[in-house]
Amino acid sequence: VPTTPARETRRKRRARGSISAEEILVGAYEFAMEESLEALSMPRLAQRLDVGVTSIYWYFRSKEDLLDTMTERAMQEFDRGFDIPDGLSWDEYLRTYFRQFRQTFRANGLLVDLIVMRNATLTPEATRIAATRIDGVLNVLVESGFSPDQALCAYGALSLFARGSVAAERTWIIAGRPPQTTSSAFGEVPGVTVLSRLQHPHVLAMTSDEHFEFGLENAIRGLMALSREAPVG
Amino acid sequence: VPTTPARETRRKRRARGSISAEEILVGAYEFAMEESLEALSMPRLAQRLDVGVTSIYWYFRSKEDLLDTMTERAMQEFDRGFDIPDGLSWDEYLRTYFRQFRQTFRANGLLVDLIVMRNATLTPEATRIAATRIDGVLNVLVESGFSPDQALCAYGALSLFARGSVAAERTWIIAGRPPQTTSSAFGEVPGVTVLSRLQHPHVLAMTSDEHFEFGLENAIRGLMALSREAPVG
DNA sequence: ACCTGAACACCGTTCAAGT
DNA sequence: ACCTGAACACCGTTCAAGT
C-alpha cells in the first residue's frame, strides 16, 4: 500500500454542518451567472463548492429541485428590476412596466433561462411574488375602468408577447450565431415580393427595439380602442 | 472460445447501402412523435432502426445536425397546416392565419419542440418555406395600405404573441402537471385585490382560447387604429 | 464506401458506508 | 445527522478497425 498519494491529494472530509442549502443555492446561482445554466452540472457544482457530489443530495432531492429553488431566487431578482413612478396614466404605466420587464430580462440571461425558458414549477414563494406584482398592474387597469377579466387578458397578451420576444432573442444568443437579418436570410429567396422591399433590414427574430416598441404600442392602441367601445366608468 | 452466444444473439451486420439519411430521419421523426423529442437519444434511435449507433454518424455529423434536419421536416408539416380562403379582408386574413398557426402547433407538440422551443439553425430550405409563407401574409397587409416595414412589425408582434402562447402551454403539458388556475394559485395570496375578483378562474399560463382570442383581437384592433391614423392609400 | 463495437468523458442519481 | 466514494445506467461522440 503506497503511502504517497498516487494522484492528486484527496480533499479532506468536511465537518458536519459545514454545508448548508443556502450555500449550495448561492454557489449554483453564481456558477450559472458566471458560466451558464447549461454548464451547471452536479459534479461541477460540487467541485466549485469543494464538497462531495452526493452531499448536495442531502439538501436537494434532485437537480430539478435545486433549479426550482434557483428560479425562486431569480423571481426575487426579476421583481427588483421594476421601479415605476406614481401617478402615471394606465397606458404610460403599461409602457413603463413592460419596457422594464424586457430590459430586466435582457440584462440578465439567467433570469430568462430560469423564468421563461424552463418548465419550472413555481414554488409558493415565487408564485406569491409574481401574483403580487401582476396584481399591481391589474389594479391600475381596473381603476381606469377595465374589468378584472379584461385587465388580466390585457396583461396576458402583453406578457406573452414580451416573453416571446425575450425568449426568441435569448435563443439566438445561446446559439452564438450572429443575428440574421431579413436581407441576409431572405435576399436569395425567389418569389418573395414584400420582404425584399423593406426600407431597412430587420432582425430575423423580430426582437429589436423597433419591433418591441411597435408590438407594445399596438397592443396599447388596441386597449384604448377597447376602452372607447365599452366606455370607462 | 465458446461457440454458443453467451448473451443474446448479436445483430447481423447490415449490408453496405442498407441505411440512408432519409431512413434515419424518418425513424427519428417517428420516434419523437411516438415517444417525445426529449426521449430521442442516439442509442435509442439506433436500436429502433436496428443499426449500430455509430452508423448514424456517417449520415449526420452530430445529433444537432439531425435535429436541424428534423426541424426542416417539421417546417414543411407546419406549412401544410395553413389553408386560407381567398378574398378575405386583411383583418379576417390575420385572424384565420394566426388561429391556424396556433391550432397546427397545438395539434402536434413536436412541431412546437422543434420550431419554437429549440435553438434551431434553420436550414436554407426551412428558411425558404418560412419566408414564402410570411411573405404571403405581408402581401395582404401591403395591398391593404400598410407599408412593408409596418407589415413586418405587425407580423412580428402577432407571431411572437402566438409563439409565446403556444410555448407556454407546451411547457405545462411537458411538465405533466394539471394546469393551474388563478383561483388555485392565487386564492391564498394575501394582499391580492384584483386577482381575487375575477368573474371566472383563468388558466395561469394565460394560454386559453379566451386569452388567445383577446390578444389576437386586440392586436388587430390596434392595427385598425393605426391604419386610420396614417390613412390607407 | 459504408457499417461496426469498444472506449472515452461526461451526466444524474442511488446506496452502503463512514464519522 | 451529515458527508462521502464507488457504482449504475445512461448520454453524445471518436477511433480504429472490419468488410
mmCIF file of N, CA, C and O in Angstrom, chain B residues 158-218:
data_model
loop_
_atom_site.group_PDB
_atom_site.id
_atom_site.type_symbol
_atom_site.label_atom_id
_atom_site.label_comp_id
_atom_site.label_asym_id
_atom_site.label_seq_id
_atom_site.Cartn_x
_atom_site.Cartn_y
_atom_site.Cartn_z
ATOM 1 N N LEU B 158 -47.653 39.709 -33.765
ATOM 2 C CA LEU B 158 -48.606 38.607 -33.655
ATOM 3 C C LEU B 158 -47.900 37.261 -33.571
ATOM 4 O O LEU B 158 -48.326 36.373 -32.823
ATOM 5 N N SER B 159 -46.819 37.121 -34.311
ATOM 6 C CA SER B 159 -46.082 35.864 -34.295
ATOM 7 C C SER B 159 -45.462 35.598 -32.921
ATOM 8 O O SER B 159 -45.576 34.497 -32.379
ATOM 9 N N LEU B 160 -44.836 36.617 -32.344
ATOM 10 C CA LEU B 160 -44.221 36.441 -31.029
ATOM 11 C C LEU B 160 -45.284 36.145 -29.979
ATOM 12 O O LEU B 160 -45.070 35.318 -29.091
ATOM 13 N N PHE B 161 -46.416 36.811 -30.073
ATOM 14 C CA PHE B 161 -47.514 36.539 -29.148
ATOM 15 C C PHE B 161 -48.000 35.100 -29.290
ATOM 16 O O PHE B 161 -48.122 34.358 -28.300
ATOM 17 N N ALA B 162 -48.234 34.677 -30.530
ATOM 18 C CA ALA B 162 -48.754 33.325 -30.771
ATOM 19 C C ALA B 162 -47.735 32.267 -30.347
ATOM 20 O O ALA B 162 -48.089 31.257 -29.721
ATOM 21 N N ARG B 163 -46.468 32.503 -30.671
ATOM 22 C CA ARG B 163 -45.424 31.565 -30.268
ATOM 23 C C ARG B 163 -45.300 31.509 -28.752
ATOM 24 O O ARG B 163 -45.135 30.431 -28.175
ATOM 25 N N GLY B 164 -45.376 32.667 -28.120
ATOM 26 C CA GLY B 164 -45.325 32.713 -26.660
ATOM 27 C C GLY B 164 -46.461 31.916 -26.049
ATOM 28 O O GLY B 164 -46.257 31.151 -25.107
ATOM 29 N N SER B 165 -47.640 32.071 -26.603
ATOM 30 C CA SER B 165 -48.811 31.358 -26.097
ATOM 31 C C SER B 165 -48.631 29.853 -26.241
ATOM 32 O O SER B 165 -48.856 29.081 -25.304
ATOM 33 N N VAL B 166 -48.217 29.442 -27.417
ATOM 34 C CA VAL B 166 -48.038 28.018 -27.712
ATOM 35 C C VAL B 166 -46.917 27.420 -26.841
ATOM 36 O O VAL B 166 -47.046 26.321 -26.304
ATOM 37 N N ALA B 167 -45.831 28.155 -26.693
ATOM 38 C CA ALA B 167 -44.696 27.663 -25.904
ATOM 39 C C ALA B 167 -45.074 27.534 -24.433
ATOM 40 O O ALA B 167 -44.735 26.541 -23.778
ATOM 41 N N ALA B 168 -45.801 28.525 -23.924
ATOM 42 C CA ALA B 168 -46.192 28.484 -22.516
ATOM 43 C C ALA B 168 -47.113 27.294 -22.248
ATOM 44 O O ALA B 168 -46.970 26.588 -21.248
ATOM 45 N N GLU B 169 -48.030 27.068 -23.163
ATOM 46 C CA GLU B 169 -48.938 25.933 -22.996
ATOM 47 C C GLU B 169 -48.162 24.617 -23.047
ATOM 48 O O GLU B 169 -48.383 23.707 -22.251
ATOM 49 N N ARG B 170 -47.232 24.528 -23.987
ATOM 50 C CA ARG B 170 -46.433 23.308 -24.144
ATOM 51 C C ARG B 170 -45.626 23.011 -22.885
ATOM 52 O O ARG B 170 -45.471 21.869 -22.474
ATOM 53 N N THR B 171 -45.106 24.071 -22.298
ATOM 54 C CA THR B 171 -44.342 23.938 -21.059
ATOM 55 C C THR B 171 -45.139 23.209 -19.979
ATOM 56 O O THR B 171 -44.627 22.317 -19.303
ATOM 57 N N TRP B 172 -46.399 23.557 -19.844
ATOM 58 C CA TRP B 172 -47.242 22.907 -18.854
ATOM 59 C C TRP B 172 -47.523 21.463 -19.215
ATOM 60 O O TRP B 172 -47.552 20.586 -18.350
ATOM 61 N N ILE B 173 -47.725 21.218 -20.508
ATOM 62 C CA ILE B 173 -48.002 19.850 -20.946
ATOM 63 C C ILE B 173 -46.795 18.960 -20.676
ATOM 64 O O ILE B 173 -46.922 17.864 -20.141
ATOM 65 N N ILE B 174 -45.609 19.454 -21.018
ATOM 66 C CA ILE B 174 -44.400 18.667 -20.808
ATOM 67 C C ILE B 174 -44.187 18.395 -19.320
ATOM 68 O O ILE B 174 -43.833 17.292 -18.925
ATOM 69 N N ALA B 175 -44.407 19.406 -18.515
ATOM 70 C CA ALA B 175 -44.232 19.238 -17.078
ATOM 71 C C ALA B 175 -45.200 18.189 -16.531
ATOM 72 O O ALA B 175 -44.966 17.595 -15.483
ATOM 73 N N GLY B 176 -46.303 17.973 -17.249
ATOM 74 C CA GLY B 176 -47.244 16.924 -16.860
ATOM 75 C C GLY B 176 -48.052 17.226 -15.618
ATOM 76 O O GLY B 176 -48.624 16.344 -15.004
ATOM 77 N N ARG B 177 -48.076 18.505 -15.250
ATOM 78 C CA ARG B 177 -48.871 18.880 -14.090
ATOM 79 C C ARG B 177 -50.235 19.382 -14.549
ATOM 80 O O ARG B 177 -50.360 19.915 -15.650
ATOM 81 N N PRO B 178 -51.239 19.247 -13.698
ATOM 82 C CA PRO B 178 -52.550 19.775 -14.069
ATOM 83 C C PRO B 178 -52.453 21.284 -14.222
ATOM 84 O O PRO B 178 -51.770 21.936 -13.434
ATOM 85 N N PRO B 179 -53.071 21.851 -15.239
ATOM 86 C CA PRO B 179 -52.997 23.303 -15.457
ATOM 87 C C PRO B 179 -53.555 24.061 -14.262
ATOM 88 O O PRO B 179 -54.707 23.888 -13.893
ATOM 89 N N GLN B 180 -52.714 24.888 -13.670
ATOM 90 C CA GLN B 180 -53.148 25.683 -12.527
ATOM 91 C C GLN B 180 -54.042 26.828 -12.977
ATOM 92 O O GLN B 180 -53.890 27.341 -14.083
ATOM 93 N N THR B 181 -54.947 27.220 -12.128
ATOM 94 C CA THR B 181 -55.800 28.370 -12.435
ATOM 95 C C THR B 181 -55.522 29.494 -11.446
ATOM 96 O O THR B 181 -54.889 29.276 -10.410
ATOM 97 N N THR B 182 -56.014 30.661 -11.801
ATOM 98 C CA THR B 182 -55.817 31.809 -10.917
ATOM 99 C C THR B 182 -56.394 31.544 -9.529
ATOM 100 O O THR B 182 -55.811 31.944 -8.525
ATOM 101 N N SER B 183 -57.523 30.850 -9.495
ATOM 102 C CA SER B 183 -58.139 30.624 -8.190
ATOM 103 C C SER B 183 -57.313 29.651 -7.356
ATOM 104 O O SER B 183 -57.134 29.844 -6.155
ATOM 105 N N SER B 184 -56.775 28.598 -7.991
ATOM 106 C CA SER B 184 -56.000 27.629 -7.211
ATOM 107 C C SER B 184 -54.655 28.209 -6.777
ATOM 108 O O SER B 184 -54.164 27.925 -5.693
ATOM 109 N N ALA B 185 -54.057 29.041 -7.640
ATOM 110 C CA ALA B 185 -52.712 29.529 -7.341
ATOM 111 C C ALA B 185 -52.723 30.806 -6.503
ATOM 112 O O ALA B 185 -51.892 30.987 -5.626
ATOM 113 N N PHE B 186 -53.683 31.675 -6.792
ATOM 114 C CA PHE B 186 -53.648 32.992 -6.165
ATOM 115 C C PHE B 186 -54.671 33.148 -5.049
ATOM 116 O O PHE B 186 -54.726 34.176 -4.391
ATOM 117 N N GLY B 187 -55.486 32.109 -4.875
ATOM 118 C CA GLY B 187 -56.544 32.205 -3.875
ATOM 119 C C GLY B 187 -56.013 32.540 -2.496
ATOM 120 O O GLY B 187 -56.651 33.253 -1.726
ATOM 121 N N GLU B 188 -54.798 32.056 -2.218
ATOM 122 C CA GLU B 188 -54.269 32.166 -0.860
ATOM 123 C C GLU B 188 -53.336 33.347 -0.673
ATOM 124 O O GLU B 188 -52.859 33.582 0.431
ATOM 125 N N VAL B 189 -53.006 34.029 -1.771
ATOM 126 C CA VAL B 189 -52.015 35.089 -1.665
ATOM 127 C C VAL B 189 -52.631 36.318 -0.988
ATOM 128 O O VAL B 189 -53.609 36.872 -1.477
ATOM 129 N N PRO B 190 -52.059 36.739 0.122
ATOM 130 C CA PRO B 190 -52.607 37.915 0.826
ATOM 131 C C PRO B 190 -52.270 39.192 0.069
ATOM 132 O O PRO B 190 -51.264 39.258 -0.635
ATOM 133 N N GLY B 191 -53.118 40.176 0.184
ATOM 134 C CA GLY B 191 -52.840 41.474 -0.423
ATOM 135 C C GLY B 191 -53.291 41.580 -1.865
ATOM 136 O O GLY B 191 -53.269 42.648 -2.449
ATOM 137 N N VAL B 192 -53.677 40.446 -2.448
ATOM 138 C CA VAL B 192 -54.139 40.467 -3.828
ATOM 139 C C VAL B 192 -55.571 40.993 -3.874
ATOM 140 O O VAL B 192 -56.435 40.493 -3.165
ATOM 141 N N THR B 193 -55.791 41.996 -4.686
ATOM 142 C CA THR B 193 -57.125 42.606 -4.688
ATOM 143 C C THR B 193 -57.891 42.322 -5.969
ATOM 144 O O THR B 193 -59.086 42.058 -5.930
ATOM 145 N N VAL B 194 -57.221 42.380 -7.105
ATOM 146 C CA VAL B 194 -57.929 42.188 -8.370
ATOM 147 C C VAL B 194 -58.040 40.713 -8.733
ATOM 148 O O VAL B 194 -59.089 40.234 -9.143
ATOM 149 N N LEU B 195 -56.936 39.999 -8.558
ATOM 150 C CA LEU B 195 -56.900 38.591 -8.956
ATOM 151 C C LEU B 195 -57.960 37.773 -8.222
ATOM 152 O O LEU B 195 -58.338 36.699 -8.668
ATOM 153 N N SER B 196 -58.412 38.277 -7.102
ATOM 154 C CA SER B 196 -59.430 37.536 -6.351
ATOM 155 C C SER B 196 -60.848 37.959 -6.754
ATOM 156 O O SER B 196 -61.816 37.431 -6.242
ATOM 157 N N ARG B 197 -60.945 38.910 -7.675
ATOM 158 C CA ARG B 197 -62.278 39.407 -8.038
ATOM 159 C C ARG B 197 -62.640 39.083 -9.483
ATOM 160 O O ARG B 197 -63.476 39.743 -10.086
ATOM 161 N N LEU B 198 -61.991 38.064 -10.058
ATOM 162 C CA LEU B 198 -62.290 37.691 -11.440
ATOM 163 C C LEU B 198 -63.659 37.036 -11.527
ATOM 164 O O LEU B 198 -64.114 36.381 -10.589
ATOM 165 N N GLN B 199 -64.295 37.222 -12.685
ATOM 166 C CA GLN B 199 -65.619 36.633 -12.898
ATOM 167 C C GLN B 199 -65.557 35.110 -12.903
ATOM 168 O O GLN B 199 -66.472 34.434 -12.496
ATOM 169 N N HIS B 200 -64.445 34.579 -13.434
ATOM 170 C CA HIS B 200 -64.268 33.116 -13.509
ATOM 171 C C HIS B 200 -62.777 32.820 -13.422
ATOM 172 O O HIS B 200 -61.956 33.706 -13.689
ATOM 173 N N PRO B 201 -62.408 31.581 -13.053
ATOM 174 C CA PRO B 201 -60.979 31.256 -12.971
ATOM 175 C C PRO B 201 -60.326 31.314 -14.352
ATOM 176 O O PRO B 201 -60.943 30.962 -15.351
ATOM 177 N N HIS B 202 -59.089 31.790 -14.406
ATOM 178 C CA HIS B 202 -58.329 31.808 -15.658
ATOM 179 C C HIS B 202 -57.177 30.810 -15.556
ATOM 180 O O HIS B 202 -56.629 30.622 -14.476
ATOM 181 N N VAL B 203 -56.829 30.222 -16.699
ATOM 182 C CA VAL B 203 -55.629 29.387 -16.715
ATOM 183 C C VAL B 203 -54.428 30.282 -16.432
ATOM 184 O O VAL B 203 -54.288 31.342 -17.044
ATOM 185 N N LEU B 204 -53.598 29.823 -15.527
ATOM 186 C CA LEU B 204 -52.489 30.651 -15.052
ATOM 187 C C LEU B 204 -51.538 31.048 -16.177
ATOM 188 O O LEU B 204 -51.023 32.168 -16.215
ATOM 189 N N ALA B 205 -51.293 30.117 -17.099
ATOM 190 C CA ALA B 205 -50.352 30.399 -18.177
ATOM 191 C C ALA B 205 -50.940 31.393 -19.192
ATOM 192 O O ALA B 205 -50.235 31.855 -20.077
ATOM 193 N N MET B 206 -52.212 31.688 -19.043
ATOM 194 C CA MET B 206 -52.914 32.623 -19.936
ATOM 195 C C MET B 206 -52.841 32.171 -21.389
ATOM 196 O O MET B 206 -52.541 32.971 -22.286
ATOM 197 N N THR B 207 -53.074 30.895 -21.590
ATOM 198 C CA THR B 207 -52.983 30.307 -22.925
ATOM 199 C C THR B 207 -54.323 29.755 -23.401
ATOM 200 O O THR B 207 -54.368 29.016 -24.390
ATOM 201 N N SER B 208 -55.393 30.068 -22.701
ATOM 202 C CA SER B 208 -56.707 29.558 -23.093
ATOM 203 C C SER B 208 -57.181 30.204 -24.395
ATOM 204 O O SER B 208 -56.614 31.207 -24.844
ATOM 205 N N ASP B 209 -58.198 29.607 -24.981
ATOM 206 C CA ASP B 209 -58.818 30.204 -26.174
ATOM 207 C C ASP B 209 -59.208 31.652 -25.901
ATOM 208 O O ASP B 209 -58.971 32.538 -26.715
ATOM 209 N N GLU B 210 -59.818 31.874 -24.751
ATOM 210 C CA GLU B 210 -60.272 33.224 -24.418
ATOM 211 C C GLU B 210 -59.113 34.222 -24.442
ATOM 212 O O GLU B 210 -59.224 35.301 -25.043
ATOM 213 N N HIS B 211 -58.007 33.847 -23.803
ATOM 214 C CA HIS B 211 -56.856 34.751 -23.785
ATOM 215 C C HIS B 211 -56.270 34.955 -25.173
ATOM 216 O O HIS B 211 -55.885 36.057 -25.541
ATOM 217 N N PHE B 212 -56.178 33.850 -25.921
ATOM 218 C CA PHE B 212 -55.600 33.969 -27.261
ATOM 219 C C PHE B 212 -56.450 34.886 -28.133
ATOM 220 O O PHE B 212 -55.934 35.784 -28.807
ATOM 221 N N GLU B 213 -57.748 34.653 -28.104
ATOM 222 C CA GLU B 213 -58.646 35.476 -28.925
ATOM 223 C C GLU B 213 -58.594 36.939 -28.514
ATOM 224 O O GLU B 213 -58.630 37.832 -29.360
ATOM 225 N N PHE B 214 -58.471 37.178 -27.211
ATOM 226 C CA PHE B 214 -58.379 38.560 -26.760
ATOM 227 C C PHE B 214 -57.125 39.230 -27.316
ATOM 228 O O PHE B 214 -57.185 40.334 -27.869
ATOM 229 N N GLY B 215 -55.993 38.534 -27.190
ATOM 230 C CA GLY B 215 -54.729 39.097 -27.663
ATOM 231 C C GLY B 215 -54.736 39.331 -29.160
ATOM 232 O O GLY B 215 -54.262 40.360 -29.650
ATOM 233 N N LEU B 216 -55.264 38.358 -29.887
ATOM 234 C CA LEU B 216 -55.352 38.468 -31.342
ATOM 235 C C LEU B 216 -56.235 39.649 -31.742
ATOM 236 O O LEU B 216 -55.837 40.511 -32.538
ATOM 237 N N GLU B 217 -57.416 39.681 -31.161
ATOM 238 C CA GLU B 217 -58.384 40.736 -31.490
ATOM 239 C C GLU B 217 -57.839 42.112 -31.103
ATOM 240 O O GLU B 217 -58.010 43.093 -31.835
ATOM 241 N N ASN B 218 -57.164 42.150 -29.979
ATOM 242 C CA ASN B 218 -56.634 43.431 -29.505
ATOM 243 C C ASN B 218 -55.546 43.967 -30.444
ATOM 244 O O ASN B 218 -55.518 45.154 -30.761
#
